[in-house]
Coordinates of C-alpha atoms in Angstrom, one line a residue:
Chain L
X506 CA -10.6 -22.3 4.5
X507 CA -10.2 -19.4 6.7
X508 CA -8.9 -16.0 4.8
X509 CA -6.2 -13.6 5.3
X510 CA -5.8 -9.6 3.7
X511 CA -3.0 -7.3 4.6
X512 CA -3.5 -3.5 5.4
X513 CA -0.7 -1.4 4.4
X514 CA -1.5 1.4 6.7
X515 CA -3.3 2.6 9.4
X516 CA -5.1 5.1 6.5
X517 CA -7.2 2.3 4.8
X518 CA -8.2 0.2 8.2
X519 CA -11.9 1.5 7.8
X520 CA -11.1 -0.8 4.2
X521 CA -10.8 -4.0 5.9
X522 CA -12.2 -3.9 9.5
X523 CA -13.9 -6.7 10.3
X524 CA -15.1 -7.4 13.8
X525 CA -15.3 -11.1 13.4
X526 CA -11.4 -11.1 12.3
X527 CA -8.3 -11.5 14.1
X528 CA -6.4 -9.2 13.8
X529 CA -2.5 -8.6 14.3
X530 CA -0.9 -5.1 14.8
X531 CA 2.6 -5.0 13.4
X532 CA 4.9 -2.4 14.3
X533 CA 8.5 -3.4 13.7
X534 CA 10.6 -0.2 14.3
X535 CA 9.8 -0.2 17.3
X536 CA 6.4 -0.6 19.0
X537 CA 5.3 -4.3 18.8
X538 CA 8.5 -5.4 18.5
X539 CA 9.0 -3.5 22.6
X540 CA 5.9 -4.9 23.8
X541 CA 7.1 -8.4 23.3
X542 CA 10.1 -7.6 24.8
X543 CA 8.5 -5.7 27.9
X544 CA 6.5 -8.8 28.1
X545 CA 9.3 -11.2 28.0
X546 CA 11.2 -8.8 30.3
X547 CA 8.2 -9.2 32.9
X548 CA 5.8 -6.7 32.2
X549 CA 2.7 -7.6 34.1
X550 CA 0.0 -5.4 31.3
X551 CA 0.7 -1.9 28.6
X552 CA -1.7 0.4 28.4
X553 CA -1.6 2.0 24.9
X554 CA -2.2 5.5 25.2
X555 CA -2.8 7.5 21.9
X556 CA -1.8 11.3 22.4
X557 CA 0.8 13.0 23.8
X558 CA -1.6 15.0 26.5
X559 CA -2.9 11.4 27.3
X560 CA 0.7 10.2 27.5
X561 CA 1.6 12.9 29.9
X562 CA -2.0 12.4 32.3
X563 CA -0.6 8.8 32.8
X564 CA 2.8 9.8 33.7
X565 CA 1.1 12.3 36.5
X566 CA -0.5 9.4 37.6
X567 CA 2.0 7.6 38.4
X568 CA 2.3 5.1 35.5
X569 CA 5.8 4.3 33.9
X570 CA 5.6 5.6 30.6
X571 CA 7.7 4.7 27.3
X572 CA 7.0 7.3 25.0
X573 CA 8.3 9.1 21.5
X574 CA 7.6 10.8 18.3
X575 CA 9.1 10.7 15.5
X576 CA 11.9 8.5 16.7
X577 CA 12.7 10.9 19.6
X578 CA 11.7 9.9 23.5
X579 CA 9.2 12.5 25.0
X580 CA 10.8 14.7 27.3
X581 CA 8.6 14.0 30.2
X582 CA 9.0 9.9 29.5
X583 CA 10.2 7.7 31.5
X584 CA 12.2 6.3 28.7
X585 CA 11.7 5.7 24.6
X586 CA 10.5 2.9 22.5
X587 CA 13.4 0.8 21.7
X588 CA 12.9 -2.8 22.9
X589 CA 16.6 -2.7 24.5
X590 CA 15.0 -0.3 27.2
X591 CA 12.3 -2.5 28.9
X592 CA 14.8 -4.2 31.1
X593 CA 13.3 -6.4 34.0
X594 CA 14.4 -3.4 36.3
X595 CA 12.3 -1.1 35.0
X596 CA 9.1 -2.9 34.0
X597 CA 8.6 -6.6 36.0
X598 CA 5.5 -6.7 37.8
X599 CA 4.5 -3.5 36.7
X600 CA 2.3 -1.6 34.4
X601 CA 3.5 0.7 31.6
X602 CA 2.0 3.2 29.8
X603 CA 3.3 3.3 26.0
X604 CA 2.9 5.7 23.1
X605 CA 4.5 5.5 19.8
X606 CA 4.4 7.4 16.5
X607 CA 2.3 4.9 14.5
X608 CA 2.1 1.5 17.0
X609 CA 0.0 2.3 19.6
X610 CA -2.2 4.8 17.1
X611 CA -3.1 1.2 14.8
X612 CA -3.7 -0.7 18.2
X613 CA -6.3 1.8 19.4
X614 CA -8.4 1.7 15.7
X615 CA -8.5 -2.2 15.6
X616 CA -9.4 -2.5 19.5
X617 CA -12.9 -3.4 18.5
X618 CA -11.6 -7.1 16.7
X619 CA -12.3 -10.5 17.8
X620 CA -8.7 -10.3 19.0
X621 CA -6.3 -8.2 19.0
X622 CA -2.8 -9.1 18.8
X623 CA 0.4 -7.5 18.5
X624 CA 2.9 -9.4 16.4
X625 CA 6.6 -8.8 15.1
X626 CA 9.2 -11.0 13.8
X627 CA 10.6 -11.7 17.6
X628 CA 7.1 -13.6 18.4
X629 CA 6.8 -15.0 15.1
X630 CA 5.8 -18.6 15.5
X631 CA 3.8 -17.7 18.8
X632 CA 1.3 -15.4 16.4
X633 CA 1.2 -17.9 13.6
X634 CA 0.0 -20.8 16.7
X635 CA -2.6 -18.6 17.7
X636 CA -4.1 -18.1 14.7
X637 CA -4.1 -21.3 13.3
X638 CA -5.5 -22.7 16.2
X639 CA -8.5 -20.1 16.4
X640 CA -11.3 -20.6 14.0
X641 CA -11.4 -16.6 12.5
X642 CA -9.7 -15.0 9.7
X643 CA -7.0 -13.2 9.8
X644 CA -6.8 -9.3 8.9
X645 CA -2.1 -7.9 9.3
X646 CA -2.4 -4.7 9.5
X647 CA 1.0 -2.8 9.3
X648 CA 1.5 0.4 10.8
X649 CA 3.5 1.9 8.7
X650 CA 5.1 5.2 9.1
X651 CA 2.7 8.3 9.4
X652 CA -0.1 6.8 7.3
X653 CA 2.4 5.5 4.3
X654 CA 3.4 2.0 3.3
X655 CA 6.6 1.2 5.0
X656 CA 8.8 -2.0 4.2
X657 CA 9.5 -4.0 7.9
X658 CA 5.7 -4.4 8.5
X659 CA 5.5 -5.6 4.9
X660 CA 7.8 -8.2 5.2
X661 CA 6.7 -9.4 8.4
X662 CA 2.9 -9.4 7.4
X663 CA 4.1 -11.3 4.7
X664 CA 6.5 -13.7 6.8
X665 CA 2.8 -14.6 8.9
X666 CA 1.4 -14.7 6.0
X667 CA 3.7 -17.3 4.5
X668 CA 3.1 -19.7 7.4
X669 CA -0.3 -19.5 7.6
X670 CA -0.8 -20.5 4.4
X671 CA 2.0 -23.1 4.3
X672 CA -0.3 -24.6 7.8
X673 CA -3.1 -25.4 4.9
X674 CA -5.4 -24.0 7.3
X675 CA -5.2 -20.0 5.5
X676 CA -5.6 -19.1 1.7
X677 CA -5.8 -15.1 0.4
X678 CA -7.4 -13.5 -2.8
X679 CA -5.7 -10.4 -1.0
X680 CA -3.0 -8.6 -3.4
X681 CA -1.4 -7.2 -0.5
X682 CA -0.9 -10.2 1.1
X683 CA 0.5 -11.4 -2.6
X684 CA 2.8 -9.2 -2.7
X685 CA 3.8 -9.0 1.5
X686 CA 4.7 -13.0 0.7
X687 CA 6.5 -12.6 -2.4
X688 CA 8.6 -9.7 -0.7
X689 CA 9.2 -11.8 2.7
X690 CA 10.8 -14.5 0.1
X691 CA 12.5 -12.1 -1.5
X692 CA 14.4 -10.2 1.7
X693 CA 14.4 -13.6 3.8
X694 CA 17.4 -14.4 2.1
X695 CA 19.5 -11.7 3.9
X696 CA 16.9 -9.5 5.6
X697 CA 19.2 -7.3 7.4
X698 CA 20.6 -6.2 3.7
X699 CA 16.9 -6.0 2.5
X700 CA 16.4 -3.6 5.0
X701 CA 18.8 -1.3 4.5
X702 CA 16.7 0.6 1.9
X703 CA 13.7 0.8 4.2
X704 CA 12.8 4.1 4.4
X705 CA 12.9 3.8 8.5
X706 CA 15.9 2.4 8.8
X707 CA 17.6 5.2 7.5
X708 CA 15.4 7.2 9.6
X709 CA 16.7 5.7 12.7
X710 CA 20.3 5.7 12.1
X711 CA 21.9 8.0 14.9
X712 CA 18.7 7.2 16.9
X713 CA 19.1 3.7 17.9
X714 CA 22.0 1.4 17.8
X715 CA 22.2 -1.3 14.8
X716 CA 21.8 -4.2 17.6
X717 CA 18.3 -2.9 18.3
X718 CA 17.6 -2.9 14.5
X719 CA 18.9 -6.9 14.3
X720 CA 17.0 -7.5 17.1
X721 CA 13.5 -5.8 15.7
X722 CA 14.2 -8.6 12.7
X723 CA 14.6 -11.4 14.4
X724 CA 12.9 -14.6 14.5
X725 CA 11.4 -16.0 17.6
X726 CA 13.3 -14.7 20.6
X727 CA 10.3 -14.3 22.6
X728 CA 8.0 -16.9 24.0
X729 CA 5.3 -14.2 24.4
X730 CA 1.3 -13.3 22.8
X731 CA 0.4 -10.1 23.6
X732 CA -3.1 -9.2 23.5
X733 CA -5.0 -6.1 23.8
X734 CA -7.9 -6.6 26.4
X735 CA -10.0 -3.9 27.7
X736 CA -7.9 -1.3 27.0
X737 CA -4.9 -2.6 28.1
X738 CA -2.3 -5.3 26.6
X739 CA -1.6 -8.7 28.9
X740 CA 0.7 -11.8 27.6
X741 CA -1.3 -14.4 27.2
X742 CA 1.5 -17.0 27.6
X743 CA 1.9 -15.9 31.5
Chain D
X1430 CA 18.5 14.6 -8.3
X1431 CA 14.3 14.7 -9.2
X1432 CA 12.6 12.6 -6.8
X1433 CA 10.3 9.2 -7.0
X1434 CA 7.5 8.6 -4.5
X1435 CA 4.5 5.9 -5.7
X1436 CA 0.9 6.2 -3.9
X1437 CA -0.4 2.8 -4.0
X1438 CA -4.3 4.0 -3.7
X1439 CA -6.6 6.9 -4.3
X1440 CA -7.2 7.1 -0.3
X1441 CA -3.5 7.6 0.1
X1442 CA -3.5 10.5 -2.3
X1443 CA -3.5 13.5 -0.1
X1444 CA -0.1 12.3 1.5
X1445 CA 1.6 12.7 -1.0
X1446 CA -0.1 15.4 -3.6
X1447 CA 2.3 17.9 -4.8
X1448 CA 0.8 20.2 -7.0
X1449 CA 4.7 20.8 -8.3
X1450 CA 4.8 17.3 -9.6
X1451 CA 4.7 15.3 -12.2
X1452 CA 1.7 12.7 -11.3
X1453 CA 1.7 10.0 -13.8
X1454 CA -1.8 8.1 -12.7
X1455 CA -1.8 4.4 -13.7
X1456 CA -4.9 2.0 -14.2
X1457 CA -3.4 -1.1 -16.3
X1458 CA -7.0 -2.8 -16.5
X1459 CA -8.1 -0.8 -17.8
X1460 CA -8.7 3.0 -18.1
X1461 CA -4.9 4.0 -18.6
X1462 CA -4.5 1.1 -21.5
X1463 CA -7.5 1.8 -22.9
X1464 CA -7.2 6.1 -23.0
X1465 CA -3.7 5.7 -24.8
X1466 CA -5.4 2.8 -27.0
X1467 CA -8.2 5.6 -28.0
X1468 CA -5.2 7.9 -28.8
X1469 CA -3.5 5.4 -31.0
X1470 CA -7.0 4.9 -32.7
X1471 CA -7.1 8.4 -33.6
X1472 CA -9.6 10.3 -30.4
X1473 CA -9.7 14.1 -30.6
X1474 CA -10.0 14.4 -26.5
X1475 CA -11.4 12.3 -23.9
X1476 CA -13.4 13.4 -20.7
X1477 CA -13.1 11.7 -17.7
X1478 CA -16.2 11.9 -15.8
X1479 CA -16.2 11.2 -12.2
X1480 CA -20.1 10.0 -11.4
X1481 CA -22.5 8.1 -13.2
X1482 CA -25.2 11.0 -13.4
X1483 CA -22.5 12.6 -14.7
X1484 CA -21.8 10.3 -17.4
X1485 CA -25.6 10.1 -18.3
X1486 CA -25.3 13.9 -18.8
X1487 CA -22.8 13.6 -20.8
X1488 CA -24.3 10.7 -23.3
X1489 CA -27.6 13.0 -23.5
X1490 CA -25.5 16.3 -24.6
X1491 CA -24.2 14.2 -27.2
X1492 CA -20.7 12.7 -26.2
X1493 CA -20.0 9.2 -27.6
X1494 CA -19.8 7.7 -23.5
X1495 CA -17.7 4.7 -22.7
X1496 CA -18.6 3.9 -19.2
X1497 CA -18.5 0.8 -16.9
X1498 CA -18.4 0.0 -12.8
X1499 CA -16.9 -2.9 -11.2
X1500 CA -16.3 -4.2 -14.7
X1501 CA -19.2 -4.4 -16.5
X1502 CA -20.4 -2.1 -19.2
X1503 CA -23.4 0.3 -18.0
X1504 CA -26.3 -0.1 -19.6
X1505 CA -26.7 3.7 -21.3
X1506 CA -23.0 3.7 -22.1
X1507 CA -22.0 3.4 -26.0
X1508 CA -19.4 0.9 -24.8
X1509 CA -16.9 -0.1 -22.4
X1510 CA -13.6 -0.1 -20.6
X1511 CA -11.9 -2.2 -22.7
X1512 CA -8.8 -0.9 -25.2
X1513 CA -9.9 -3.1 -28.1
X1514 CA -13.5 -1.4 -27.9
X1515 CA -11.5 2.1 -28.5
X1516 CA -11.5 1.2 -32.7
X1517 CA -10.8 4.0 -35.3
X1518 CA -14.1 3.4 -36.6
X1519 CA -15.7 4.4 -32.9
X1520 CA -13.6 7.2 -31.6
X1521 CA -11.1 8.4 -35.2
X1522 CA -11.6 12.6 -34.6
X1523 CA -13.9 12.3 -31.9
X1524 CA -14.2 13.3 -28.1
X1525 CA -15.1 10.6 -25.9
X1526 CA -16.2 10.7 -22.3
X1527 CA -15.5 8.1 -20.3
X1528 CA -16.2 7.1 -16.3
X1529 CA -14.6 3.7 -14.7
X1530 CA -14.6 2.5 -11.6
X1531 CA -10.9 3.4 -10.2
X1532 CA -8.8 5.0 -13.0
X1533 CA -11.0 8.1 -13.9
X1534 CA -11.3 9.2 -10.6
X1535 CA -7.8 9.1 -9.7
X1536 CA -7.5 11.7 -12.7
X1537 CA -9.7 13.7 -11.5
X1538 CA -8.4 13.6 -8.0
X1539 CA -5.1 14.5 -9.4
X1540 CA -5.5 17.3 -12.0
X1541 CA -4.0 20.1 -9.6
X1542 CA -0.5 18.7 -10.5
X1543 CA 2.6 20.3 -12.8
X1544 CA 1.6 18.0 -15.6
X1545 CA -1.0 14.8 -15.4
X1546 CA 0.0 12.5 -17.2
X1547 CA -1.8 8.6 -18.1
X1548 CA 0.7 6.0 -18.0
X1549 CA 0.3 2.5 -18.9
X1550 CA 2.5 -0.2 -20.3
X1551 CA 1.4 0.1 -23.3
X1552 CA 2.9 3.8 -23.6
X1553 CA 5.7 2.8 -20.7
X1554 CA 9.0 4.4 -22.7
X1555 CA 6.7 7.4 -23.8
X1556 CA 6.0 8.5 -19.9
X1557 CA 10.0 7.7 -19.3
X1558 CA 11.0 10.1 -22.1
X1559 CA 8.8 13.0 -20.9
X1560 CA 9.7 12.4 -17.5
X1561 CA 13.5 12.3 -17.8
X1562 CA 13.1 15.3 -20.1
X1563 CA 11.3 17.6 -17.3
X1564 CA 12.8 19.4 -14.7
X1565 CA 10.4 18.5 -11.9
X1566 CA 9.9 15.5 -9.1
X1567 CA 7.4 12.3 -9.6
X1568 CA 4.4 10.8 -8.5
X1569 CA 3.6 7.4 -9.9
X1570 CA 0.0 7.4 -9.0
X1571 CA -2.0 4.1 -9.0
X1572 CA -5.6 3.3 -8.9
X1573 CA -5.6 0.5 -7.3
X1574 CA -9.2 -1.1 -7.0
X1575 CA -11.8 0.7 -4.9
X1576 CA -9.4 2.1 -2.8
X1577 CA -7.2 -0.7 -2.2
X1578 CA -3.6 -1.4 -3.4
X1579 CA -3.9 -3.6 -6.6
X1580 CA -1.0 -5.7 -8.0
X1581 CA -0.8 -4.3 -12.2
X1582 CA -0.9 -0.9 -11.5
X1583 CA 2.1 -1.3 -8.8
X1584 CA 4.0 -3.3 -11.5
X1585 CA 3.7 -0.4 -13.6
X1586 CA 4.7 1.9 -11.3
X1587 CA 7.6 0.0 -10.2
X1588 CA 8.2 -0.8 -14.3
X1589 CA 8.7 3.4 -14.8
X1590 CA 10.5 3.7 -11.4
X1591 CA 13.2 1.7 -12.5
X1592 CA 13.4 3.2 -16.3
X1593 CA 14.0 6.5 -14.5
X1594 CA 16.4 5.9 -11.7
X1595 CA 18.3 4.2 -14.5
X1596 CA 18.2 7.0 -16.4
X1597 CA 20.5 8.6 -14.2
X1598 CA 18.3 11.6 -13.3
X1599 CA 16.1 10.6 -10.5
X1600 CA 16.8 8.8 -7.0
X1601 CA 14.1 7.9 -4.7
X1602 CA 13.8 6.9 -0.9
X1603 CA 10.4 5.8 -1.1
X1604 CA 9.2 2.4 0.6
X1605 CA 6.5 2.2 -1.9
X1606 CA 8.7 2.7 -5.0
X1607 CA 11.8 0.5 -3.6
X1608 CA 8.5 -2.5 -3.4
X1609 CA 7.1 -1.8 -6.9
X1610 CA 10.6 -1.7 -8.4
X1611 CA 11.8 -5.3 -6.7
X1612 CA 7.7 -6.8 -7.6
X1613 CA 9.1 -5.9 -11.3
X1614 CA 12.1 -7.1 -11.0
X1615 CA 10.4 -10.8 -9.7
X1616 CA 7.1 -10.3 -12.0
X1617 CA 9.1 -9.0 -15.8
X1618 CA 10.4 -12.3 -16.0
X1619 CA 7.0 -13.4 -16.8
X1620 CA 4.4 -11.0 -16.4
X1621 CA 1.3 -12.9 -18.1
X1622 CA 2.0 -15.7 -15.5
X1623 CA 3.0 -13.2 -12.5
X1624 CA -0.7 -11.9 -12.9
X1625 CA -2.3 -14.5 -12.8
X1626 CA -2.2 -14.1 -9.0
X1627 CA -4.1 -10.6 -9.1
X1628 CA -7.2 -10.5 -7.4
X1629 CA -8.8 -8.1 -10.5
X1630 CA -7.0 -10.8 -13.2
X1631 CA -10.4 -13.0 -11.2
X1632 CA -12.5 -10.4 -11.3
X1633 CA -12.2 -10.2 -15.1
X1634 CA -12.1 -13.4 -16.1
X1635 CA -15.2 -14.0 -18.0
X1636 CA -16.0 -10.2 -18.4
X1637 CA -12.8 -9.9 -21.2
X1638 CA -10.6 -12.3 -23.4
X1639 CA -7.5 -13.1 -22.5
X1640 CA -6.2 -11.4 -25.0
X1641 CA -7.5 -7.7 -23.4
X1642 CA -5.7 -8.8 -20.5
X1643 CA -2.2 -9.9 -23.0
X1644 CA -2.6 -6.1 -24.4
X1645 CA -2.9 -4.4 -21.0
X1646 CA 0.2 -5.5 -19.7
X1647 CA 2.5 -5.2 -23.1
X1648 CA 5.3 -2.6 -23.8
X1649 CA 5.4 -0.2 -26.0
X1650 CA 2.4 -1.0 -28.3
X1651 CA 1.5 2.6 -29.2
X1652 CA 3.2 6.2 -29.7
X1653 CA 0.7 8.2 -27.4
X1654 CA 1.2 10.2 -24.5
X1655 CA -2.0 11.4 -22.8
X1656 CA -1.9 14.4 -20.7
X1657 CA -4.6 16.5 -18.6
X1658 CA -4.8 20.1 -19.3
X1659 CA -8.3 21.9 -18.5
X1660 CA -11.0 19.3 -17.7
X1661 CA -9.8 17.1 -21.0
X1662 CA -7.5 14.3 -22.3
X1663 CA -5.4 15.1 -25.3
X1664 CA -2.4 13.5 -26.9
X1665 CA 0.8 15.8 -26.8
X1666 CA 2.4 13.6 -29.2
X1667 CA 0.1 14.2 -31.9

């Protein structure tokens, strides 16, 4: 029986790194939740970029670049991390630098993983295929906001979770991925209520419209895998 | 309104130390449970001592030394971590040091604070009353287990949590304390059977009786309430 364990936050990955795992980056508000959509909008690859000086060396050389802190876009950017933005107009057939406040940080410290693959509720089901039909365990690890716990990558490491043990293929001695399950069951009875408490959320208000915060909890819009390849993220679906 | 935040692990700590606040640290199995059992049994002051040379130190000055890692008793150690082993006739007047494997160094870690105090269920609506009756904010503080978030300790957390936004006095817009106040909500129905899931509930079985583990997560069952102050643990209720 392969295994699964959650990582709340980006500040106890050294905890669970395992080369041999797969592992899925989550990101809800905003950063995996975008790359799907760039994806599914046409994006041909996203590089990741970590700082804000790196950020700004790939927009003087020419890349696209989404980019913001803190829920603000960069001043420099091309535009900001909202999944809304990566219309085909702007990204198909192209490649787009991205850097986020927490995303694109977790995706750079679990590069070195069997696989690397950035999941969110709109790519649900596409996530939960790969896995089950790879032979590795499984390590979620949440993003979360600034090295804290936060409640959207929760519930959707707990939504994969769910199904990956329901596939009979997964089990977990992993209290975090306990409770991420238990949670999911709990706010998947009216998850856009859940989620009104989440810290986040309330962050974003006056940021981003509420239809870009439905669409970040959404099941299955996408038909889209990304995965993080030599330093760059393709869709393995193309 | 005071404040709630809850710290799900010792290598989370430095986000959120405040040395204005009230930490309350939390190891339900067993350090917490088993210093507020050694109160009710009638100990003078207990030591927490962070390494195991340390504890051998303090066995050869003297000290009566309950000691254990990853569960089991060590083998210079008087006893162990468990609260029935904390009996009038071991520890009545006495000053006991004592090193475990999570909760004594997340005391340690958190002694700069406005008052540390050792929650537990056992002592739950003792922590509430000093709590609601101080002016300043809260950290609920678990240990976790070796670093990573542990199910009992976040029940507890989420357990005081909810005692003191009901109270009136406190608010919170914590991720981690909305989580541990909804696990209590699902889990109080039936803790002994909610626990069963907990990956250190495993761990233990065959190291202590059920019944330890029945004591550990009961309300209420003593009158103590263990606080910090210069390098010792004394009971301000005495």
């Amino acid at each position: 029986m392969k295994k699964i364990e959650t990582c709340f936050t980006p500040a106890l990955y050294s905890l669970y790194h395992n080369e041999f795992s797969n592992v899925v980056v989550i990101d809800i508000m905003r950063a995996t939740t975008s790359i799907c959509a760039a994806f599914a909008a046409g994006a041909k690859k996203i590089i990741p970029v970590g700082s804000i000086i790196d950020a700004k060396k790939m927009k003087d050389d020419g890349y696209i670049l989404a980019a913001e802190r803190d829920g603000i876009v960069l001043d420099f950017a091309d535009f900001g991390n909202s999944p809304n933005l990566f219309t085909p107009e702007k990204v198909k057939g192209k490649t787009v630098a991205y850097s986020t406040t927490n995303g694109t940080q977790a995706i750079k410290m679990a590069s070195c993983s069997r696989n690397l693959i950035i999941g969110a509720f709109v790519n649900l089901s596409k996530v939960v295929e790969f896995l089950n039909n790879d032979e590795a365990d499984v390590l979620l690890f949440c993003s979360g906001w600034k090295n804290k716990f936060n409640i959207e990558d929760t519930l959707c490491a707990g939504a994969i979770a769910d199904k990956l043990i329901s596939s009979g293929k997964f089990s977990t001695n992993c209290d975090s991925t306990f409770v991420a399950i238990d949670l999911w069951h709990l706010a998947s009875i009216d998850i856009m209520k859940y989620i009104e408490k989440a810290s986040h959320r309330k962050r974003l208000k006056g940021i981003v419209t509420d239809d870009v915060v439905t669409y970040c909890h959404s099941l299955d819009l996408v038909s889209v895998l990304p995965v993080y390849k030599t330093d760059s993220i393709i869709n393995i679906l193309n």
